Amino acid sequence: MDLFNAIIQVLDSTIRLSVPLLLACLAGLYSERAGIFDIGLEGKMLVGAFAGAASASVFHSAYIGLGMAILISVAFALVHGFASITHRGNQIVSGVAINFIAAGSTIMLGQAWFQQGGRTPALASDERFGAIIWPGADAVRGVPILGPIYSELISGHSVLVYVAFLAVPFTWWVLFRTRFGLRVRAVGENPAAVDTAGISVAWLRYRALICTGVLTGIAGAYLSMVQNGGFVKDMTAGKGYIALAALIFAKWKPVNAMFACLLFGFLDALSIRLQGTPLPLIGKVPVQLMQALPYILTVILLAGFIGKAIPPRAGGVPYVKER
């Protein structure tokens, strides 16, 4: 039973740790399916985390914090669109610039507003998204096997966790069962054909980037208003880049993206669980190695286990209308 409880705890941590990755991965899915390579997922998550925590602290409302996180992330997504769509700039350079601006501005504003070294004040319970306890979760907690699964894995998460996993079938439906999704996929493969049909390529790509901004804003709000209870410097810690790796690993498909993010979340949860624990035939592993394990395995998986991943053909290429 101790082994079973340990497995449940690792799986519970897997779900919690995979949520920001999943939201960022789905965000990247919208932009890259539309032909916009967005390496700035990291920066948009970071500004969303700061805006969410700062607004929740000032207005004492978790939902105002979430709204501000989404608003600021969408604004940064539109800046990326203005540089890469309207002015046909290099999408990689624009994304990297957004990451640098986010990293610097969040610390500067945090210090100017709160004088806590770039952090925001710790959020009170009504300024965060608390856990939702499902009906009967406490009653069945003692039931073998099914009780812990229901009370720990299914129940007891914040609303943003359920939003993240519900976003997977919703994204699949949007991209593969709606006119908007068909046009987004078409503009990522052959924007000239979309333009010939009389549809604005720029407006389609801007709408895809708005979707990206909404999802990265929720991801950032989750980090600062659910996981941490406040904003701290560089709290995204490379999650935007891991989300991009998960997107490539998933071959730009939403359901595959969910499983890829769960895999990376599991590796992260396992590395936390095994820190300081002696391993058979190896002994005690340095903490730094365990912390680096998810990133090392990310590189290994991308290098040799995904096969040939073919991105959208128009990805990363500015569209120039033929005259």
CSV table of C-alpha atoms in Angstrom, one decimal:
chain,number,residue,atom,x,y,z
A,1,MET,CA,0.0,0.0,0.0
A,2,ASP,CA,2.9,2.4,0.7
A,3,LEU,CA,4.1,1.8,-2.9
A,4,PHE,CA,0.6,2.5,-4.2
A,5,ASN,CA,0.4,5.7,-2.2
A,6,ALA,CA,3.8,6.8,-3.5
A,7,ILE,CA,2.6,6.1,-7.1
A,8,ILE,CA,-0.6,8.2,-6.5
A,9,GLN,CA,1.5,11.1,-5.1
A,10,VAL,CA,3.8,11.0,-8.1
A,11,LEU,CA,0.9,10.9,-10.5
A,12,ASP,CA,-0.8,13.8,-8.6
A,13,SER,CA,2.4,15.8,-8.9
A,14,THR,CA,2.6,14.9,-12.6
A,15,ILE,CA,-0.9,16.4,-13.2
A,16,ARG,CA,0.0,19.6,-11.4
A,17,LEU,CA,3.4,20.0,-13.0
A,18,SER,CA,2.1,19.3,-16.5
A,19,VAL,CA,-0.6,22.0,-16.5
A,20,PRO,CA,1.5,25.0,-17.4
A,21,LEU,CA,3.3,22.9,-20.0
A,22,LEU,CA,0.0,21.7,-21.5
A,23,LEU,CA,-1.4,25.2,-21.7
A,24,ALA,CA,1.8,26.6,-23.3
A,25,CYS,CA,2.0,23.7,-25.7
A,26,LEU,CA,-1.6,24.2,-26.9
A,27,ALA,CA,-0.8,27.9,-27.2
A,28,GLY,CA,2.1,27.1,-29.4
A,29,LEU,CA,-0.1,24.7,-31.4
A,30,TYR,CA,-2.4,27.6,-32.5
A,31,SER,CA,0.4,29.9,-33.6
A,32,GLU,CA,2.5,27.2,-35.3
A,33,ARG,CA,-0.5,25.7,-37.1
A,34,ALA,CA,-1.0,29.2,-38.5
A,35,GLY,CA,2.5,29.5,-39.7
A,36,ILE,CA,4.0,31.7,-36.8
A,37,PHE,CA,6.8,30.1,-34.9
A,38,ASP,CA,6.6,31.4,-31.4
A,39,ILE,CA,9.6,31.0,-29.2
A,40,GLY,CA,8.2,33.7,-27.0
A,41,LEU,CA,5.9,31.3,-25.1
A,42,GLU,CA,8.3,31.6,-22.2
A,43,GLY,CA,8.1,35.4,-22.0
A,44,LYS,CA,4.3,35.5,-22.4
A,45,MET,CA,3.9,33.0,-19.6
A,46,LEU,CA,6.2,35.1,-17.4
A,47,VAL,CA,4.4,38.4,-17.9
A,48,GLY,CA,1.1,36.5,-17.4
A,49,ALA,CA,2.4,35.2,-14.1
A,50,PHE,CA,3.5,38.6,-13.0
A,51,ALA,CA,0.4,40.4,-14.1
A,52,GLY,CA,-1.9,37.8,-12.5
A,53,ALA,CA,-0.1,37.8,-9.1
A,54,ALA,CA,0.3,41.6,-9.1
A,55,SER,CA,-3.4,42.3,-10.0
A,56,ALA,CA,-4.7,39.6,-7.5
A,57,SER,CA,-2.6,41.2,-4.8
A,58,VAL,CA,-3.8,44.7,-5.5
A,59,PHE,CA,-7.5,44.0,-6.2
A,60,HIS,CA,-7.7,41.0,-3.8
A,61,SER,CA,-9.5,38.9,-6.5
A,62,ALA,CA,-8.2,35.8,-8.2
A,63,TYR,CA,-10.4,36.3,-11.2
A,64,ILE,CA,-9.2,39.9,-11.8
A,65,GLY,CA,-5.7,38.5,-11.6
A,66,LEU,CA,-6.6,35.8,-14.2
A,67,GLY,CA,-8.1,38.4,-16.5
A,68,MET,CA,-5.1,40.7,-16.3
A,69,ALA,CA,-2.8,37.8,-16.9
A,70,ILE,CA,-4.7,37.0,-20.1
A,71,LEU,CA,-4.9,40.6,-21.2
A,72,ILE,CA,-1.1,41.2,-20.8
A,73,SER,CA,-0.2,38.0,-22.5
A,74,VAL,CA,-2.5,38.7,-25.4
A,75,ALA,CA,-0.9,42.2,-25.7
A,76,PHE,CA,2.6,40.6,-25.9
A,77,ALA,CA,1.3,38.1,-28.5
A,78,LEU,CA,0.0,41.0,-30.6
A,79,VAL,CA,3.4,42.7,-30.3
A,80,HIS,CA,4.9,39.5,-31.7
A,81,GLY,CA,2.3,39.5,-34.5
A,82,PHE,CA,3.0,43.2,-35.3
A,83,ALA,CA,6.7,42.4,-35.7
A,84,SER,CA,6.4,39.1,-37.6
A,85,ILE,CA,3.1,39.5,-39.5
A,86,THR,CA,2.6,43.2,-40.2
A,87,HIS,CA,6.3,44.0,-40.7
A,88,ARG,CA,7.4,40.5,-41.8
A,89,GLY,CA,10.2,40.4,-39.2
A,90,ASN,CA,12.2,37.4,-38.2
A,91,GLN,CA,9.9,35.4,-35.9
A,92,ILE,CA,12.8,33.9,-33.9
A,93,VAL,CA,14.3,37.3,-33.2
A,94,SER,CA,10.9,38.7,-32.2
A,95,GLY,CA,10.2,35.8,-29.8
A,96,VAL,CA,13.6,36.0,-28.2
A,97,ALA,CA,13.1,39.8,-27.8
A,98,ILE,CA,9.8,39.2,-26.0
A,99,ASN,CA,11.5,36.7,-23.7
A,100,PHE,CA,14.2,39.3,-22.8
A,101,ILE,CA,11.7,42.1,-22.3
A,102,ALA,CA,9.5,39.9,-20.1
A,103,ALA,CA,12.5,38.7,-17.9
A,104,GLY,CA,13.6,42.3,-17.4
A,105,SER,CA,10.4,44.2,-17.1
A,106,THR,CA,8.8,41.8,-14.5
A,107,ILE,CA,11.7,42.2,-12.1
A,108,MET,CA,11.9,46.0,-12.7
A,109,LEU,CA,8.2,46.5,-12.2
A,110,GLY,CA,8.0,44.1,-9.3
A,111,GLN,CA,10.7,46.0,-7.5
A,112,ALA,CA,9.2,49.4,-8.3
A,113,TRP,CA,5.7,48.5,-7.2
A,114,PHE,CA,6.3,46.1,-4.2
A,115,GLN,CA,9.9,46.7,-3.1
A,116,GLN,CA,10.5,43.0,-2.5
A,117,GLY,CA,13.4,42.3,-4.8
A,118,GLY,CA,11.2,41.8,-7.9
A,119,ARG,CA,8.7,39.5,-6.1
A,120,THR,CA,5.0,40.2,-5.5
A,121,PRO,CA,3.5,39.9,-2.0
A,122,ALA,CA,2.4,36.4,-0.9
A,123,LEU,CA,-1.2,35.9,-2.1
A,124,ALA,CA,-4.0,35.3,0.5
A,125,SER,CA,-6.4,32.4,0.0
A,126,ASP,CA,-9.1,34.6,-1.6
A,127,GLU,CA,-6.4,35.9,-4.1
A,128,ARG,CA,-5.6,32.4,-5.3
A,129,PHE,CA,-7.5,29.6,-7.0
A,130,GLY,CA,-8.1,27.0,-4.4
A,131,ALA,CA,-8.7,23.3,-4.7
A,132,ILE,CA,-12.1,22.0,-5.8
A,133,ILE,CA,-13.3,19.0,-3.7
A,134,TRP,CA,-15.6,16.8,-5.7
A,135,PRO,CA,-18.7,15.3,-4.1
A,136,GLY,CA,-18.0,12.3,-2.0
A,137,ALA,CA,-14.2,12.7,-2.2
A,138,ASP,CA,-13.7,12.7,1.6
A,139,ALA,CA,-16.1,9.8,2.1
A,140,VAL,CA,-14.3,7.4,-0.3
A,141,ARG,CA,-10.8,8.4,0.6
A,142,GLY,CA,-10.3,5.3,2.7
A,143,VAL,CA,-11.6,2.9,0.0
A,144,PRO,CA,-8.7,0.8,-1.4
A,145,ILE,CA,-7.4,1.8,-4.8
A,146,LEU,CA,-10.5,3.7,-6.1
A,147,GLY,CA,-10.6,6.0,-3.1
A,148,PRO,CA,-7.2,7.6,-3.6
A,149,ILE,CA,-7.6,7.7,-7.3
A,150,TYR,CA,-10.9,9.7,-7.0
A,151,SER,CA,-9.9,11.8,-4.0
A,152,GLU,CA,-6.3,12.6,-5.0
A,153,LEU,CA,-6.0,12.3,-8.8
A,154,ILE,CA,-9.5,13.5,-9.9
A,155,SER,CA,-10.6,15.7,-7.1
A,156,GLY,CA,-8.7,18.3,-5.2
A,157,HIS,CA,-7.3,20.4,-8.1
A,158,SER,CA,-7.9,24.1,-8.9
A,159,VAL,CA,-10.3,25.1,-11.7
A,160,LEU,CA,-7.3,26.0,-14.0
A,161,VAL,CA,-6.3,22.3,-13.9
A,162,TYR,CA,-9.6,21.2,-15.3
A,163,VAL,CA,-9.6,24.1,-17.8
A,164,ALA,CA,-6.2,22.9,-19.1
A,165,PHE,CA,-7.3,19.4,-19.7
A,166,LEU,CA,-10.7,20.4,-21.1
A,167,ALA,CA,-8.8,22.7,-23.5
A,168,VAL,CA,-7.3,19.6,-25.2
A,169,PRO,CA,-10.6,18.3,-26.8
A,170,PHE,CA,-11.7,21.9,-27.3
A,171,THR,CA,-8.6,22.6,-29.3
A,172,TRP,CA,-9.0,19.4,-31.3
A,173,TRP,CA,-12.6,20.4,-32.1
A,174,VAL,CA,-11.6,24.0,-33.1
A,175,LEU,CA,-8.7,23.0,-35.3
A,176,PHE,CA,-10.3,19.9,-37.0
A,177,ARG,CA,-14.0,20.5,-36.9
A,178,THR,CA,-14.6,24.2,-37.4
A,179,ARG,CA,-14.2,26.6,-40.4
A,180,PHE,CA,-11.8,28.7,-38.4
A,181,GLY,CA,-9.6,25.7,-37.6
A,182,LEU,CA,-9.6,24.6,-41.3
A,183,ARG,CA,-8.4,28.1,-42.3
A,184,VAL,CA,-5.8,28.2,-39.6
A,185,ARG,CA,-4.3,24.9,-40.8
A,186,ALA,CA,-4.5,26.1,-44.4
A,187,VAL,CA,-2.7,29.4,-43.7
A,188,GLY,CA,0.0,27.4,-42.0
A,189,GLU,CA,0.5,25.2,-45.0
A,190,ASN,CA,-0.3,27.4,-48.0
A,191,PRO,CA,-1.1,31.0,-47.3
A,192,ALA,CA,-1.1,31.9,-50.9
A,193,ALA,CA,-4.1,29.6,-51.5
A,194,VAL,CA,-5.9,31.1,-48.5
A,195,ASP,CA,-5.2,34.6,-49.9
A,196,THR,CA,-6.5,33.6,-53.3
A,197,ALA,CA,-9.8,32.5,-51.7
A,198,GLY,CA,-10.2,36.1,-50.5
A,199,ILE,CA,-9.4,35.4,-46.8
A,200,SER,CA,-7.0,37.7,-45.0
A,201,VAL,CA,-3.9,35.8,-44.1
A,202,ALA,CA,-2.8,38.5,-41.6
A,203,TRP,CA,-6.1,38.5,-39.7
A,204,LEU,CA,-6.2,34.7,-39.5
A,205,ARG,CA,-2.7,34.7,-38.0
A,206,TYR,CA,-3.5,37.5,-35.6
A,207,ARG,CA,-6.5,35.5,-34.3
A,208,ALA,CA,-4.3,32.5,-33.8
A,209,LEU,CA,-1.9,34.6,-31.8
A,210,ILE,CA,-4.7,35.9,-29.7
A,211,CYS,CA,-5.6,32.3,-28.8
A,212,THR,CA,-1.9,31.8,-28.0
A,213,GLY,CA,-2.0,34.8,-25.7
A,214,VAL,CA,-5.1,33.6,-23.9
A,215,LEU,CA,-3.6,30.2,-23.2
A,216,THR,CA,-0.2,31.5,-22.1
A,217,GLY,CA,-1.9,34.0,-19.8
A,218,ILE,CA,-3.8,31.1,-18.1
A,219,ALA,CA,-0.5,29.2,-17.8
A,220,GLY,CA,1.2,32.1,-16.2
A,221,ALA,CA,-1.7,32.7,-13.8
A,222,TYR,CA,-1.5,29.0,-12.8
A,223,LEU,CA,2.2,29.3,-12.0
A,224,SER,CA,1.8,32.4,-9.7
A,225,MET,CA,-1.7,31.9,-8.4
A,226,VAL,CA,-2.0,28.2,-7.9
A,227,GLN,CA,1.5,26.6,-7.7
A,228,ASN,CA,3.4,29.3,-6.0
A,229,GLY,CA,1.0,31.8,-4.3
A,230,GLY,CA,3.0,34.8,-5.7
A,231,PHE,CA,5.4,35.8,-8.4
A,232,VAL,CA,9.2,35.2,-8.1
A,233,LYS,CA,12.0,36.0,-10.5
A,234,ASP,CA,12.1,33.8,-13.6
A,235,MET,CA,9.5,31.4,-12.2
A,236,THR,CA,8.7,29.9,-15.6
A,237,ALA,CA,12.2,28.2,-15.4
A,238,GLY,CA,12.3,27.2,-19.1
A,239,LYS,CA,8.8,25.7,-19.2
A,240,GLY,CA,8.0,27.6,-22.4
A,241,TYR,CA,10.9,25.9,-24.1
A,242,ILE,CA,9.9,22.5,-22.8
A,243,ALA,CA,6.4,23.2,-24.1
A,244,LEU,CA,7.9,23.8,-27.6
A,245,ALA,CA,9.8,20.5,-27.3
A,246,ALA,CA,6.6,18.8,-26.3
A,247,LEU,CA,4.9,20.3,-29.3
A,248,ILE,CA,7.5,18.9,-31.7
A,249,PHE,CA,7.4,15.6,-29.8
A,250,ALA,CA,3.6,15.5,-30.3
A,251,LYS,CA,4.0,16.4,-34.0
A,252,TRP,CA,1.6,19.4,-33.7
A,253,LYS,CA,-1.5,17.4,-32.6
A,254,PRO,CA,-3.4,18.4,-29.5
A,255,VAL,CA,-4.1,14.9,-28.0
A,256,ASN,CA,-0.5,13.9,-28.5
A,257,ALA,CA,0.6,17.2,-27.0
A,258,MET,CA,-1.3,16.3,-23.8
A,259,PHE,CA,0.5,13.0,-23.4
A,260,ALA,CA,3.8,14.6,-24.2
A,261,CYS,CA,3.3,17.2,-21.5
A,262,LEU,CA,2.2,14.5,-19.0
A,263,LEU,CA,5.4,12.7,-19.8
A,264,PHE,CA,7.5,15.7,-19.2
A,265,GLY,CA,5.5,16.5,-16.0
A,266,PHE,CA,6.1,12.9,-14.9
A,267,LEU,CA,9.8,13.2,-15.4
A,268,ASP,CA,9.8,16.5,-13.4
A,269,ALA,CA,7.7,14.9,-10.6
A,270,LEU,CA,10.0,11.9,-10.5
A,271,SER,CA,13.1,14.0,-10.3
A,272,ILE,CA,11.6,15.9,-7.3
A,273,ARG,CA,10.5,12.6,-5.6
A,274,LEU,CA,14.0,11.0,-6.0
A,275,GLN,CA,16.0,13.9,-4.8
A,276,GLY,CA,18.2,12.7,-1.9
A,277,THR,CA,16.9,9.1,-2.3
A,278,PRO,CA,19.6,6.4,-2.7
A,279,LEU,CA,19.0,4.4,-5.9
A,280,PRO,CA,19.8,0.7,-6.3
A,281,LEU,CA,23.4,0.0,-7.7
A,282,ILE,CA,24.0,3.8,-7.9
A,283,GLY,CA,23.6,5.2,-4.5
A,284,LYS,CA,22.7,8.8,-3.7
A,285,VAL,CA,22.5,10.9,-6.8
A,286,PRO,CA,23.4,14.6,-6.7
A,287,VAL,CA,20.4,16.9,-6.4
A,288,GLN,CA,21.6,19.0,-9.4
A,289,LEU,CA,21.6,15.9,-11.6
A,290,MET,CA,18.0,15.1,-10.6
A,291,GLN,CA,16.9,18.7,-11.2
A,292,ALA,CA,18.5,18.5,-14.7
A,293,LEU,CA,16.9,15.1,-15.5
A,294,PRO,CA,13.7,16.4,-17.2
A,295,TYR,CA,15.8,18.7,-19.5
A,296,ILE,CA,18.3,15.9,-20.3
A,297,LEU,CA,15.6,13.5,-21.2
A,298,THR,CA,13.9,16.2,-23.3
A,299,VAL,CA,17.0,16.4,-25.4
A,300,ILE,CA,17.3,12.6,-25.6
A,301,LEU,CA,13.6,12.2,-26.7
A,302,LEU,CA,13.8,14.9,-29.3
A,303,ALA,CA,17.1,13.5,-30.6
A,304,GLY,CA,16.1,10.0,-31.2
A,305,PHE,CA,12.6,8.9,-30.3
A,306,ILE,CA,10.1,11.0,-32.2
A,307,GLY,CA,11.0,10.0,-35.7
A,308,LYS,CA,10.5,12.5,-38.5
A,309,ALA,CA,8.4,15.5,-37.3
A,310,ILE,CA,7.3,17.7,-40.2
A,311,PRO,CA,6.1,21.2,-39.1
A,312,PRO,CA,3.6,23.3,-41.1
A,313,ARG,CA,5.2,24.2,-44.4
A,314,ALA,CA,4.7,27.9,-44.1
A,315,GLY,CA,6.0,28.0,-40.5
A,316,GLY,CA,8.5,30.7,-39.8
A,317,VAL,CA,8.2,32.2,-43.2
A,318,PRO,CA,6.7,35.7,-43.5
A,319,TYR,CA,3.9,35.9,-46.2
A,320,VAL,CA,4.5,38.4,-49.0
A,321,LYS,CA,1.4,38.9,-51.1
A,322,GLU,CA,2.0,38.5,-54.8
A,323,ARG,CA,1.0,41.4,-57.0
